[in-house]
CSV table of C-alpha atoms and ligand atoms in Angstrom, one decimal:
chain,number,residue,atom,x,y,z
A,56,MET,CA,7.3,-16.1,1.2
A,57,LEU,CA,4.1,-13.5,2.0
A,58,PRO,CA,4.8,-13.1,5.8
A,59,ALA,CA,8.7,-12.9,5.3
A,60,LEU,CA,7.8,-10.0,2.9
A,61,VAL,CA,5.4,-8.9,5.5
A,62,PHE,CA,8.3,-8.4,8.0
A,63,LEU,CA,11.0,-7.3,6.1
A,64,ALA,CA,8.4,-4.4,4.7
A,65,LEU,CA,7.7,-3.3,8.4
A,66,ALA,CA,11.4,-3.8,9.5
A,67,VAL,CA,12.6,-1.4,6.2
A,68,PHE,CA,9.7,1.1,6.9
A,69,ALA,CA,11.2,1.3,10.5
A,70,GLY,CA,14.7,1.8,9.3
A,71,ALA,CA,14.0,3.8,6.7
A,72,LEU,CA,12.6,6.7,8.9
A,73,LEU,CA,15.2,6.1,11.4
A,74,TRP,CA,17.7,6.7,8.6
A,75,SER,CA,15.5,9.3,7.4
A,76,PRO,CA,16.9,12.5,9.2
A,77,HIS,CA,21.0,11.1,7.8
A,78,ALA,CA,19.8,10.1,4.0
A,79,GLY,CA,19.1,11.9,0.8
A,80,ARG,CA,15.1,12.1,0.5
A,81,ALA,CA,14.9,9.4,-2.9
A,82,ALA,CA,17.3,7.4,-1.0
A,83,TYR,CA,15.0,6.8,2.3
A,84,LEU,CA,11.8,7.0,0.6
A,85,HIS,CA,12.8,4.3,-2.3
A,86,LEU,CA,14.1,2.0,0.6
A,87,MET,CA,10.6,2.7,1.9
A,88,LEU,CA,8.5,2.3,-1.3
A,89,ALA,CA,10.3,0.1,-3.8
A,90,THR,CA,12.3,-2.3,-1.6
A,91,GLY,CA,9.1,-2.4,1.1
A,92,ALA,CA,6.0,-1.7,-0.3
A,93,MET,CA,6.2,-2.8,-4.2
A,94,PRO,CA,7.6,-6.6,-3.4
A,95,LEU,CA,5.0,-6.7,-0.6
A,96,ILE,CA,2.3,-5.3,-2.8
A,97,PHE,CA,3.3,-7.8,-5.3
A,98,GLY,CA,3.3,-10.7,-3.2
A,99,ALA,CA,-0.2,-9.4,-1.8
A,100,MET,CA,-1.7,-9.4,-5.4
A,101,SER,CA,-0.6,-12.7,-5.9
A,102,HIS,CA,-2.3,-14.1,-3.1
A,103,PHE,CA,-5.8,-11.9,-3.9
A,104,ILE,CA,-5.7,-12.5,-7.7
A,105,PRO,CA,-6.5,-16.3,-7.6
A,106,VAL,CA,-9.5,-15.7,-5.3
A,107,LEU,CA,-10.6,-12.5,-6.9
A,108,THR,CA,-10.8,-14.9,-10.1
A,109,ARG,CA,-11.8,-17.8,-8.4
A,110,THR,CA,-8.9,-20.1,-9.4
A,111,ARG,CA,-6.0,-22.7,-8.2
A,112,GLU,CA,-3.7,-20.9,-6.0
A,113,ALA,CA,-0.6,-19.2,-7.7
A,114,GLY,CA,2.1,-21.8,-8.3
A,115,ARG,CA,6.0,-21.8,-6.5
A,116,GLY,CA,7.1,-19.9,-9.9
A,117,ILE,CA,5.1,-16.7,-9.3
A,118,GLY,CA,7.2,-15.8,-6.1
A,119,ILE,CA,10.2,-14.8,-8.4
A,120,ILE,CA,7.9,-11.8,-9.3
A,121,PRO,CA,8.0,-10.0,-5.8
A,122,VAL,CA,11.7,-11.0,-5.5
A,123,ALA,CA,12.5,-9.7,-8.8
A,124,ALA,CA,10.4,-6.1,-7.9
A,125,LEU,CA,12.9,-6.1,-4.5
A,126,ALA,CA,16.1,-6.9,-6.9
A,127,GLY,CA,14.9,-3.6,-8.6
A,128,GLY,CA,13.9,-1.4,-5.8
A,129,ALA,CA,17.1,-2.3,-4.0
A,130,LEU,CA,19.2,-1.3,-7.0
A,131,ALA,CA,17.6,2.3,-7.0
A,132,VAL,CA,18.6,2.5,-3.3
A,133,ALA,CA,21.7,1.8,-3.6
A,134,ALA,CA,22.0,4.1,-6.6
A,135,PHE,CA,20.6,6.9,-4.8
A,136,SER,CA,22.5,6.3,-1.7
A,137,LEU,CA,25.3,6.1,-3.6
A,138,GLY,CA,25.1,9.3,-5.1
A,139,GLY,CA,22.4,9.0,-7.8
A,140,ILE,CA,24.4,6.8,-10.4
A,141,ASN,CA,22.1,6.7,-13.3
A,142,TRP,CA,22.8,3.1,-14.6
A,143,GLY,CA,22.0,1.7,-11.5
A,144,TRP,CA,18.5,3.3,-11.0
A,145,ARG,CA,17.9,2.5,-14.5
A,146,ALA,CA,18.6,-0.8,-14.3
A,147,GLY,CA,16.3,-1.2,-11.1
A,148,ALA,CA,13.6,0.3,-13.4
A,149,VAL,CA,13.7,-1.7,-16.2
A,150,LEU,CA,14.0,-5.0,-13.5
A,151,ALA,CA,10.6,-3.7,-11.5
A,152,MET,CA,9.0,-2.9,-14.8
A,153,ALA,CA,9.1,-6.7,-16.2
A,154,SER,CA,8.0,-7.6,-12.9
A,155,VAL,CA,5.1,-5.5,-13.0
A,156,LEU,CA,4.7,-6.9,-16.5
A,157,ALA,CA,4.7,-10.3,-15.5
A,158,LEU,CA,2.2,-9.9,-12.9
A,159,PHE,CA,0.2,-8.2,-15.3
A,160,VAL,CA,0.0,-10.7,-17.6
A,161,TRP,CA,-0.9,-13.6,-15.4
A,162,SER,CA,-3.7,-11.2,-13.9
A,163,ARG,CA,-4.9,-11.5,-17.2
A,164,LYS,CA,-4.6,-14.8,-17.9
A,165,ARG,CA,-6.5,-16.0,-14.6
A,166,ARG,CA,-8.9,-13.7,-15.7
A,167,ALA,CA,-9.5,-15.3,-19.3
A,168,ALA,CA,-9.1,-19.0,-17.9
A,169,MET,CA,-12.3,-18.1,-14.8
A,170,LEU,CA,-15.7,-19.1,-15.4
A,171,GLY,CA,-18.0,-15.5,-14.8
A,172,ASN,CA,-16.5,-12.4,-13.8
A,173,PRO,CA,-14.2,-11.5,-11.6
A,174,HIS,CA,-14.5,-9.9,-8.1
A,175,PRO,CA,-14.0,-6.1,-9.5
A,176,CYS,CA,-11.0,-5.5,-6.7
A,177,LEU,CA,-9.4,-7.3,-10.0
A,178,GLY,CA,-9.6,-3.9,-12.3
A,179,TRP,CA,-8.6,-1.9,-9.6
A,180,TYR,CA,-5.3,-4.3,-9.1
A,181,GLU,CA,-4.9,-4.0,-13.0
A,182,ALA,CA,-5.4,-0.4,-13.0
A,183,ALA,CA,-3.0,-0.2,-10.1
A,184,LEU,CA,0.2,-2.0,-12.2
A,185,ALA,CA,-0.6,-0.1,-15.4
A,186,CYS,CA,0.0,3.4,-13.0
A,187,LEU,CA,3.4,2.0,-11.8
A,188,PHE,CA,4.4,1.0,-15.2
A,189,ALA,CA,3.4,4.0,-16.6
A,190,ALA,CA,5.3,5.6,-13.4
A,191,LEU,CA,8.5,3.8,-14.5
A,192,LEU,CA,8.3,4.5,-17.9
A,193,ALA,CA,7.8,8.1,-17.1
A,194,ILE,CA,11.3,8.2,-15.0
A,195,LEU,CA,13.0,6.6,-17.4
A,196,ALA,CA,11.8,8.7,-20.4
A,197,THR,CA,14.2,11.4,-18.6
A,198,GLY,CA,17.4,10.2,-20.2
A,199,VAL,CA,15.9,10.6,-23.9
A,200,TRP,CA,14.5,13.9,-22.7
A,201,PRO,CA,16.3,15.6,-19.4
A,202,GLN,CA,15.1,19.0,-19.8
A,203,TYR,CA,10.9,17.7,-19.0
A,204,PHE,CA,12.6,16.2,-16.0
A,205,PRO,CA,10.5,17.9,-12.9
A,206,GLY,CA,7.1,16.8,-15.3
A,207,LEU,CA,7.9,13.4,-15.6
A,208,ARG,CA,9.0,13.2,-11.9
A,209,HIS,CA,6.0,14.4,-10.8
A,210,LEU,CA,4.3,12.0,-13.1
A,211,HIS,CA,6.6,9.2,-11.9
A,212,LEU,CA,5.9,10.1,-8.0
A,213,HIS,CA,2.0,10.6,-8.2
A,214,LEU,CA,1.0,7.7,-10.7
A,215,ASN,CA,3.2,5.7,-8.3
A,216,THR,CA,1.9,6.8,-5.2
A,217,LEU,CA,-1.8,7.7,-5.7
A,218,GLY,CA,-2.2,5.2,-8.7
A,219,PHE,CA,-0.4,2.2,-7.9
A,220,ILE,CA,-0.1,2.2,-3.9
A,221,GLY,CA,-3.6,4.0,-3.5
A,222,LEU,CA,-5.7,2.1,-6.3
A,223,THR,CA,-4.1,-1.3,-4.7
A,224,ALA,CA,-5.4,0.0,-1.0
A,225,VAL,CA,-8.6,1.5,-1.5
A,226,GLY,CA,-9.8,-1.6,-3.7
A,227,THR,CA,-8.1,-4.2,-0.7
A,228,LEU,CA,-9.6,-2.1,1.8
A,229,ALA,CA,-12.9,-2.3,0.2
A,230,VAL,CA,-13.1,-6.1,0.6
A,231,LEU,CA,-11.2,-6.4,3.6
A,232,MET,CA,-13.0,-4.2,6.1
A,233,PRO,CA,-16.0,-6.6,5.7
A,234,THR,CA,-13.7,-9.4,6.5
A,235,VAL,CA,-12.3,-7.5,9.3
A,236,THR,CA,-15.5,-7.1,11.4
A,237,GLY,CA,-17.3,-10.1,10.0
A,238,ARG,CA,-20.0,-8.2,8.6
A,239,PRO,CA,-20.4,-8.0,5.1
A,240,ASP,CA,-20.9,-4.6,2.8
A,241,ALA,CA,-23.8,-5.5,0.5
A,242,GLY,CA,-22.6,-2.2,-1.8
A,243,ALA,CA,-19.0,-2.7,-2.0
A,244,ALA,CA,-18.7,-4.8,-4.9
A,245,GLN,CA,-20.8,-2.1,-6.9
A,246,ARG,CA,-19.3,0.8,-5.5
A,247,LEU,CA,-16.0,-0.7,-6.6
A,248,ARG,CA,-17.3,-1.3,-10.3
A,249,ARG,CA,-18.4,2.6,-10.0
A,250,ASP,CA,-15.9,4.1,-8.5
A,251,LEU,CA,-12.9,2.7,-10.3
A,252,PRO,CA,-13.3,5.2,-13.4
A,253,TRP,CA,-13.2,8.2,-10.6
A,254,ALA,CA,-10.6,7.2,-8.8
A,255,LEU,CA,-8.3,6.3,-11.9
A,256,GLY,CA,-9.1,9.3,-13.7
A,257,GLY,CA,-8.4,11.4,-10.1
A,258,THR,CA,-5.5,10.0,-9.9
A,259,LEU,CA,-4.4,10.5,-14.1
A,260,LEU,CA,-5.6,14.3,-13.4
A,261,ILE,CA,-3.8,15.2,-10.3
A,262,ALA,CA,-0.7,13.1,-12.0
A,263,LEU,CA,-1.1,15.4,-14.9
A,264,GLY,CA,-2.1,18.8,-12.9
A,265,ALA,CA,1.5,18.5,-10.9
A,266,ALA,CA,3.1,17.9,-13.8
A,267,TRP,CA,2.3,20.5,-16.2
A,268,LEU,CA,-1.4,21.9,-15.5
A,269,ALA,CA,-2.0,22.8,-12.2
A,270,PRO,CA,-6.0,23.4,-12.5
A,271,LEU,CA,-6.1,19.4,-13.5
A,272,ALA,CA,-5.0,18.8,-10.3
A,273,TRP,CA,-7.8,20.1,-8.8
A,274,LEU,CA,-10.2,18.1,-10.9
A,275,GLY,CA,-8.5,15.1,-9.7
A,276,LEU,CA,-8.9,15.9,-6.2
A,277,ILE,CA,-12.7,16.2,-6.7
A,278,ALA,CA,-12.8,12.6,-8.4
A,279,TRP,CA,-10.6,11.1,-5.9
A,280,ALA,CA,-13.0,12.8,-2.9
A,281,VAL,CA,-16.0,10.8,-4.6
A,282,ALA,CA,-14.8,7.5,-4.5
A,283,LEU,CA,-13.4,8.1,-0.8
A,284,ALA,CA,-16.6,9.5,0.6
A,285,ARG,CA,-18.6,6.9,-0.8
A,286,MET,CA,-16.5,4.1,1.0
A,287,GLY,CA,-16.2,6.9,4.0
A,288,ALA,CA,-19.9,7.1,4.5
A,289,ALA,CA,-20.7,3.2,3.7
A,290,TRP,CA,-18.2,2.9,6.9
A,291,LEU,CA,-19.5,4.7,9.0
A,292,GLN,CA,-23.3,3.5,8.6
A,293,LEU,CA,-21.8,-0.2,8.7
A,294,TYR,CA,-18.7,-0.4,11.0
A,295,ARG,CA,-18.6,3.2,13.3
A,296,ALA,CA,-18.4,0.4,16.7
A,297,GLU,CA,-15.5,-1.7,15.1
A,298,ILE,CA,-14.0,1.5,13.6
A,299,ILE,CA,-13.8,3.5,17.2
A,300,SER,CA,-12.5,0.6,18.8
A,301,LEU,CA,-9.3,0.1,21.2
A,302,HIS,CA,-8.4,-3.1,19.6
A,303,GLY,CA,-8.9,-5.3,16.0
A,304,ALA,CA,-7.5,-4.3,12.2
A,305,ALA,CA,-10.7,-1.8,11.7
A,306,PRO,CA,-9.0,1.4,13.4
A,307,LEU,CA,-6.0,0.9,11.3
A,308,LEU,CA,-7.9,0.3,8.4
A,309,ALA,CA,-9.7,3.5,9.2
A,310,MET,CA,-7.5,5.4,9.8
A,311,ALA,CA,-5.1,4.5,6.5
A,312,THR,CA,-8.6,5.4,4.5
A,313,ALA,CA,-8.5,8.9,6.6
A,314,GLY,CA,-4.3,9.2,6.0
A,315,PHE,CA,-4.8,8.9,2.3
A,316,ALA,CA,-7.9,11.5,2.0
A,317,LEU,CA,-5.6,14.1,4.3
A,318,CYS,CA,-2.7,13.1,1.9
A,319,LEU,CA,-4.5,14.2,-0.9
A,320,LEU,CA,-6.0,17.5,1.0
A,321,ALA,CA,-2.1,18.1,2.1
A,322,GLY,CA,-0.7,18.1,-1.7
A,323,ALA,CA,-3.5,20.6,-2.6
A,324,ALA,CA,-2.2,22.8,-0.2
A,325,ALA,CA,1.2,22.5,-0.8
A,326,THR,CA,0.5,23.5,-4.9
A,327,ALA,CA,-1.5,26.3,-3.4
A,328,GLY,CA,2.2,27.1,-1.4
A,329,ALA,CA,1.2,26.0,2.1
A,330,ALA,CA,4.3,24.7,3.9
A,331,LEU,CA,3.5,21.0,4.1
A,332,ASP,CA,5.1,18.0,3.4
A,333,PRO,CA,2.1,15.5,1.6
A,334,ALA,CA,5.1,12.5,1.3
A,335,ALA,CA,5.2,12.4,4.7
A,336,VAL,CA,1.2,12.3,5.3
A,337,PHE,CA,1.7,9.5,2.7
A,338,ILE,CA,3.7,7.6,5.0
A,339,ALA,CA,2.9,8.3,8.5
A,340,GLY,CA,-0.9,8.5,7.9
A,341,PHE,CA,-1.4,6.1,5.3
A,342,LEU,CA,1.4,3.6,4.3
A,343,LEU,CA,2.4,2.6,7.6
A,344,PRO,CA,-1.5,2.2,9.4
A,345,LEU,CA,-2.3,0.6,6.1
A,346,VAL,CA,0.3,-1.9,6.1
A,347,SER,CA,0.2,-2.6,10.0
A,348,GLY,CA,-3.7,-3.0,10.2
A,349,ALA,CA,-4.0,-5.3,7.2
A,350,ALA,CA,-1.3,-7.7,9.1
A,351,SER,CA,-3.0,-7.6,11.8
A,352,GLN,CA,-5.7,-9.4,9.7
A,353,LEU,CA,-4.0,-11.4,7.3
A,354,LEU,CA,-0.8,-12.3,8.3
A,355,PRO,CA,-2.5,-15.4,10.4
A,356,VAL,CA,-4.1,-16.8,6.8
A,357,TRP,CA,-0.6,-16.1,5.5
A,358,LEU,CA,1.4,-17.8,8.0
A,359,LYS,CA,-1.1,-20.9,7.6
A,360,PRO,CA,-3.5,-21.0,4.8
A,361,GLY,CA,-6.6,-23.1,4.7
A,362,VAL,CA,-8.9,-24.1,7.0
A,363,GLN,CA,-9.4,-20.9,9.8
A,364,ASN,CA,-9.7,-22.6,13.4
A,365,ALA,CA,-8.8,-21.0,17.3
A,366,TRP,CA,-5.1,-20.5,16.5
A,367,HIS,CA,-5.9,-17.9,13.4
A,368,GLY,CA,-8.3,-16.1,15.8
A,369,ASP,CA,-5.9,-16.3,18.7
A,370,MET,CA,-3.4,-14.6,16.6
A,371,ARG,CA,-5.6,-12.2,14.8
A,372,ARG,CA,-6.3,-10.6,18.8
A,373,ARG,CA,-3.1,-10.7,19.8
A,374,LEU,CA,-1.8,-8.8,16.6
A,375,GLY,CA,-4.6,-6.2,16.8
A,376,ARG,CA,-4.3,-5.5,20.9
A,377,TYR,CA,-4.0,-1.8,21.1
A,378,ASN,CA,-4.3,-1.0,17.1
A,379,GLY,CA,-6.9,1.7,18.2
A,380,VAL,CA,-4.1,3.6,20.2
A,381,ARG,CA,-1.8,3.0,17.4
A,382,ALA,CA,-4.3,4.3,15.3
A,383,LEU,CA,-4.1,8.0,17.0
A,384,LEU,CA,-0.4,7.9,17.4
A,385,PHE,CA,-0.5,7.5,13.8
A,386,PHE,CA,-2.9,10.5,12.9
A,387,THR,CA,-0.7,12.6,15.6
A,388,GLY,CA,2.6,11.8,14.1
A,389,SER,CA,1.3,12.2,10.4
A,390,ILE,CA,0.0,15.6,11.3
A,391,ALA,CA,3.2,16.9,12.7
A,392,ALA,CA,4.8,14.8,9.9
A,393,GLY,CA,3.1,17.2,7.3
A,394,LEU,CA,3.6,20.0,8.9
A,395,LYS,CA,7.6,18.7,8.6
A,396,GLN,CA,8.3,18.5,12.1
A,397,GLU,CA,10.9,15.8,12.6
A,398,TRP,CA,9.4,14.2,15.4
A,399,GLY,CA,6.3,13.1,13.5
A,400,LEU,CA,7.9,10.6,11.8
A,401,LEU,CA,9.9,9.6,14.4
A,402,LEU,CA,6.6,9.2,16.7
A,403,SER,CA,5.3,7.0,13.7
A,404,ALA,CA,8.6,4.9,13.2
A,405,ALA,CA,7.8,4.1,17.1
A,406,THR,CA,4.6,3.5,16.4
A,407,LEU,CA,5.5,0.8,13.7
A,408,ALA,CA,8.3,-0.5,15.6
A,409,TRP,CA,5.9,-1.4,18.7
A,410,PHE,CA,3.6,-3.3,16.3
A,411,LEU,CA,6.5,-5.6,15.1
A,412,LEU,CA,7.8,-6.0,18.4
A,413,GLN,CA,4.1,-7.1,19.6
A,414,ALA,CA,4.0,-9.0,16.2
A,415,ALA,CA,7.3,-11.1,16.6
A,416,ALA,CA,5.9,-11.8,20.3
A,417,SER,CA,2.4,-13.0,19.2
A,418,LEU,CA,4.5,-15.2,17.3
A,419,ILE,CA,5.9,-17.3,20.1
A,420,PRO,CA,2.6,-18.3,22.0
A,421,ALA,CA,0.7,-19.1,19.5
A,422,ARG,CA,3.5,-21.4,18.3
A,423,ARG,CA,3.7,-22.6,21.6
A,424,GLY,CA,-0.1,-23.4,21.7
A,425,GLU,CA,-0.6,-25.2,18.3
A,426,LYS,CA,2.6,-27.5,19.5
A,427,SER,CA,0.6,-28.5,22.9
A,428,ARG,CA,-2.9,-28.6,20.8
A,429,ARG,CA,-0.7,-31.5,18.8
B,17,HEM,C1,12.7,0.3,-8.8
B,17,HEM,C2,11.8,1.3,-9.0
B,17,HEM,C3,11.8,3.1,-9.0
B,17,HEM,C4,13.1,3.6,-10.2
B,17,HEM,C5,14.4,3.3,-10.4
B,17,HEM,C6,12.6,4.7,-9.1
B,17,HEM,C7,13.3,6.2,-9.7
B,17,HEM,C8,13.4,7.3,-8.9
B,17,HEM,C9,14.0,8.6,-9.6
B,17,HEM,C10,15.0,8.8,-10.5
B,17,HEM,C11,13.6,9.9,-9.0
B,17,HEM,C12,13.9,11.1,-8.9
B,17,HEM,C13,14.6,11.6,-8.0
B,17,HEM,C14,15.2,12.8,-7.6
B,17,HEM,O1,14.7,13.7,-7.8
B,17,HEM,O2,16.5,12.9,-8.0
B,17,HEM,C15,12.3,9.3,-8.4
B,17,HEM,C16,11.4,9.7,-7.2
B,17,HEM,C17,10.3,9.4,-6.6
B,17,HEM,N1,9.7,8.2,-6.5
B,17,HEM,FE1,10.4,6.5,-7.4
B,17,HEM,N2,11.7,4.8,-8.4
B,17,HEM,C18,11.6,3.6,-8.5
B,17,HEM,C19,10.0,3.2,-7.8
B,17,HEM,C20,9.1,3.8,-7.1
B,17,HEM,C21,8.1,3.9,-6.3
B,17,HEM,C22,7.8,2.2,-6.2
B,17,HEM,C23,7.7,4.5,-5.4
B,17,HEM,C24,6.2,4.6,-4.6
B,17,HEM,C25,5.4,3.5,-4.8
B,17,HEM,C26,8.3,5.3,-5.9
B,17,HEM,C27,7.7,7.0,-5.5
B,17,HEM,C28,8.9,8.2,-5.8
B,17,HEM,C29,8.9,9.3,-5.0
B,17,HEM,C30,7.4,9.5,-3.9
B,17,HEM,C31,9.5,10.2,-5.6
B,17,HEM,C32,10.1,11.8,-5.0
B,17,HEM,C33,11.1,12.2,-4.3
B,17,HEM,C34,11.1,12.8,-3.7
B,17,HEM,O3,10.5,13.6,-3.2
B,17,HEM,O4,12.1,13.4,-3.9
B,17,HEM,N3,9.4,5.1,-6.8
B,17,HEM,N4,12.4,7.7,-8.5
């Protein structure tokens, strides 16, 4: 299920970017975020929550949650592309909320069933799910209070992008980077514990600030900067060589973190009147390197769970080849897209398509090698 969600998300991202010059903004953004990113994140969380709580693997039934979220996202995209059919996207929001609730309750049960304390990344996941639930509630509330639509829309989009995706990503990155490099980050768990209130508080302040009271957004920006700067400083000290490298997952994961910071800055500058598009920076500079970087590391484990052998290492090497170049291309694409140059998103789509083709091609020899070993 997880590899299928990865390939679906990557294909949906590339398709949505190519569709973007012709589609409505809400339609193509939700194609990426609600049908691509949301189900993939749910799938990834159902893989990681048992690891973080040291409990048994997720049962098959949990697989229904990302599928229901995907259906909710698809309903929203259909409603937007058919001209904003209100009942359509509202039904999508309700379905997505039911999936968030199911995943949250399952996570709390796993937390209650475990011995000792969970890894602090679990707190980031639960905060991310709470943000998504609140974001969907906010957009549904526009039906009751249509006069507050602009504010509630801002609440929805910030809680979703910075809260749901941002918190999930930063929590996961703190755990993933040491795995990718094969060298531990002794301060990661303590940092995650200490920085969650900063990141969550920053998200809420930015969302409320963008919706109703601009100065709050500046405070939120400072709070997020604290959390990102602490992680960035630790990484530069520990993983500089892997980050500035031609191959491997690390360059893309570092690019995603830098892209998230760039997106926050672009949002602040846009609020102050600059002609920038922070959503485009979010996609080209953060989401695309994040998903392709994480896939370079995790796809082999998700394709073949269990004991890691030469097959996994070989597959990882193939997936990570030239990720350093892709990180630079995503960076260029995000700057151009943030400056509202159409070619920025197209360059990012082409870079993603390159990764997608490389991933598809690496599956073939990896499987052939496995057969000949048997
Ligand atoms: C089924 C779930 C969802 C529904 C029903 C939904 C619904 C909506 C609606 C009605 C709007 C306002 C569109 C307008 O301005 O006319 C909106 C905006 C937005 N939503 Fe969602 N949403 C969903 C999920 C998500 C997710 C998961 C994300 C991101 C992770 C997201 C990010 C955004 C963004 C960025 C905007 C602003 C789009 C723009 O700039 O025009 N949404 N959403």
